[in-house]
């Protein structure tokens, strides 16, 4: 072999190695890894993430799941220390004002019109604070009254109507729940989230007692009025009288209903899937209201926020808007945990699927969701102190459920709220 | 040999000592001293115009009912848990330093909970003390009424103390057994010849001879118990009604749930100050006895 060819070959080989390394380097540098902190079960977003990564080869999503009870502490610890390794995180919509005020959310106001077009004015309100958009709305929510068909039949009770015009009162519901318990149901009634303000705010709103916060900035506690005491006494009695189970946490409540041990349960729409899977005959009805009040249901669910300390803002916007503003992505994001997409187009498709998922058991699903969101939904108070408010209220409900007296517990929570609100600049 | 090498040789000992000490000193400086200084600074620093230092975080703390309750609960907890753990550890050490059958097995069984992380122990004990858990099953077997345990404001703290004893007693016992082994047999033999009773031998030989180990156990146990966090966070989150809200849990709640880092820093400073005062009193008491 002539020496020139040899050296040429060598050069080609060398060049190809250098070239490959360079390509490799460029490819490596372009790959962006986004961390995504949330409190949903594992694999919730797998389908959406897979589709997003295929369409955006340079971006890798790394989900980080923590239990719901630890999410706030995680967000506080990581954003409080300006941790750049957190890019995207799930934000409960009532917490938007607190996190925005603390500087934990990047301003997304540039996407205001796109958000309005995709998710409507309600979702835009829930994700906006002080005139700026801080998160993209992922899901919305409402509550149903679930009932066990067999347990009601056994007690000789008429199943409640799915028609919102024939909504039951709490008084009548608890009366029937006691009858069902006497007839053999282990538990007459249960709230699926037994320690969470989210589930109880509608009780107070139904009788016009207010959300528990007042004032121009919603930073004045208002939880010791006679109406608040009365409703909280009513709540305490459900547990003290043995109508509802005391020691069961949220994570186990739907399974308890699905195993046929609870006659009536107020719970989120996502619980329908759990009960359908268990093949338990059940029905859906609108959430009850107090006889002297009006129907009220909770609303506002999760949104996605971007850390202002993220070094990949553009990629993060691409990812979060795919899960929320894009109809297809939004549908995928609600495929595993069946929460109502905030995206209006995705919600239509979702409602059709959910209504059909359990035959006649879930036939009322779409109509109920649509009616409640349009007529009875009340958002949680929008306050810079909402995170503290919720932590203190949830602990208070847990104490009362365990038997604490109502008036002192409300007074104690009132003093705690005043102390922590005094610390808000 | 170059001069620098010769010089180095002369200071061989010092160089070696420095090599061994520097990593530890750096760790102490960065992981202990610096955070402590930062906590003090966060607690007293005020942003904005004017004098940059203020005690308003401390003023707030001492008007906050949650903090006052946490302080009270922590002091009550310390008053009960430390003497209880040390007495139990000493009792077990005395028992297990005798020639019992299978003594190695007993020692291992008592020490075993130390090898399990506190958080795992707490999860296990949370199951044991659930209203429908094994503890109530045992009570039912003995025809005793079921107890609310961790869901009662009267029982939550005592149950946590019980759990911490289960976790910690074996650990402190090990130090005391080592101390007991060091006491010369001749002292006991001489006392026996003089006709000293068992109680007299314990009081006049065992206790004074064990003083150094007891002092260490007392101080280290007190500090460890001031810093208890995981069991409270896992079992009660400070509830019911704040009855088990030890100060470390209150700091966590303030810093990470309420998002008040300066308040949490001030509370940390208070905790460290209280600990320093109590530990220095303990040191003084033990030294006082030693000089007698």
XYZ file of C-alpha atoms in Angstrom, chain B residues 75-178:
104
model
C -39.574 21.065 78.164
C -42.170 18.676 79.630
C -41.056 16.005 77.166
C -37.379 16.492 78.129
C -38.161 16.355 81.844
C -39.837 12.979 81.371
C -37.982 11.287 78.544
C -34.364 11.858 79.655
C -34.574 10.509 83.231
C -36.811 7.699 82.011
C -34.468 6.584 79.225
C -31.361 6.819 81.408
C -32.942 4.935 84.310
C -34.125 2.206 81.959
C -30.719 2.057 80.241
C -28.935 1.830 83.599
C -31.333 -0.851 84.873
C -30.872 -2.918 81.738
C -27.084 -2.410 81.814
C -26.922 -3.664 85.418
C -29.101 -6.632 84.536
C -27.209 -7.561 81.396
C -23.729 -7.142 82.881
C -24.514 -10.063 85.177
C -23.856 -13.565 84.009
C -27.330 -14.340 82.719
C -28.002 -17.267 80.398
C -28.007 -16.143 76.723
C -26.849 -12.658 77.739
C -25.537 -11.957 74.210
C -28.970 -12.656 72.733
C -30.712 -10.289 75.153
C -28.191 -7.525 74.514
C -28.618 -7.901 70.758
C -32.401 -7.848 71.016
C -32.346 -4.675 73.115
C -29.815 -2.994 70.824
C -31.593 -4.025 67.621
C -34.081 -1.093 67.417
C -31.064 1.274 67.233
C -30.043 -0.338 63.932
C -33.441 0.498 62.394
C -33.782 4.088 61.111
C -35.967 6.225 63.379
C -38.404 6.885 60.559
C -38.931 3.168 59.914
C -39.439 2.522 63.632
C -41.985 5.344 63.675
C -43.925 3.866 60.754
C -43.989 0.436 62.434
C -45.101 1.929 65.753
C -47.722 4.016 63.956
C -49.319 0.750 62.855
C -49.000 -0.754 66.347
C -50.784 2.195 67.970
C -53.502 2.741 65.345
C -56.996 2.699 66.882
C -57.554 -0.701 65.221
C -53.913 -1.838 65.640
C -52.180 -4.580 67.625
C -51.792 -2.490 70.822
C -55.561 -2.277 71.191
C -55.888 -5.949 70.232
C -53.643 -6.821 73.190
C -55.724 -4.578 75.479
C -58.886 -6.314 74.249
C -57.299 -9.708 75.001
C -56.679 -8.505 78.557
C -60.322 -7.318 78.648
C -59.230 -3.679 78.913
C -61.033 -0.887 77.032
C -59.468 0.276 73.720
C -57.352 3.449 73.904
C -57.162 6.325 71.387
C -53.322 6.501 71.717
C -51.949 8.891 69.077
C -55.342 10.441 68.327
C -55.788 11.712 71.901
C -54.213 14.959 73.129
C -53.581 13.305 76.510
C -51.957 10.131 75.201
C -50.066 11.217 72.060
C -46.956 12.562 73.834
C -46.692 9.645 76.321
C -46.979 7.178 73.412
C -44.204 9.015 71.537
C -42.047 8.890 74.693
C -42.695 5.157 74.942
C -41.709 4.641 71.304
C -38.516 6.694 71.747
C -37.585 4.592 74.781
C -38.000 1.460 72.705
C -35.794 2.969 70.009
C -33.117 4.554 72.201
C -32.635 2.640 75.450
C -30.458 -0.104 73.933
C -28.046 2.452 72.524
C -27.427 4.255 75.810
C -27.300 0.922 77.623
C -24.252 -0.089 75.551
C -22.174 2.825 76.906
C -23.157 2.000 80.473
C -22.325 -1.702 80.083
C -18.854 -0.708 78.860
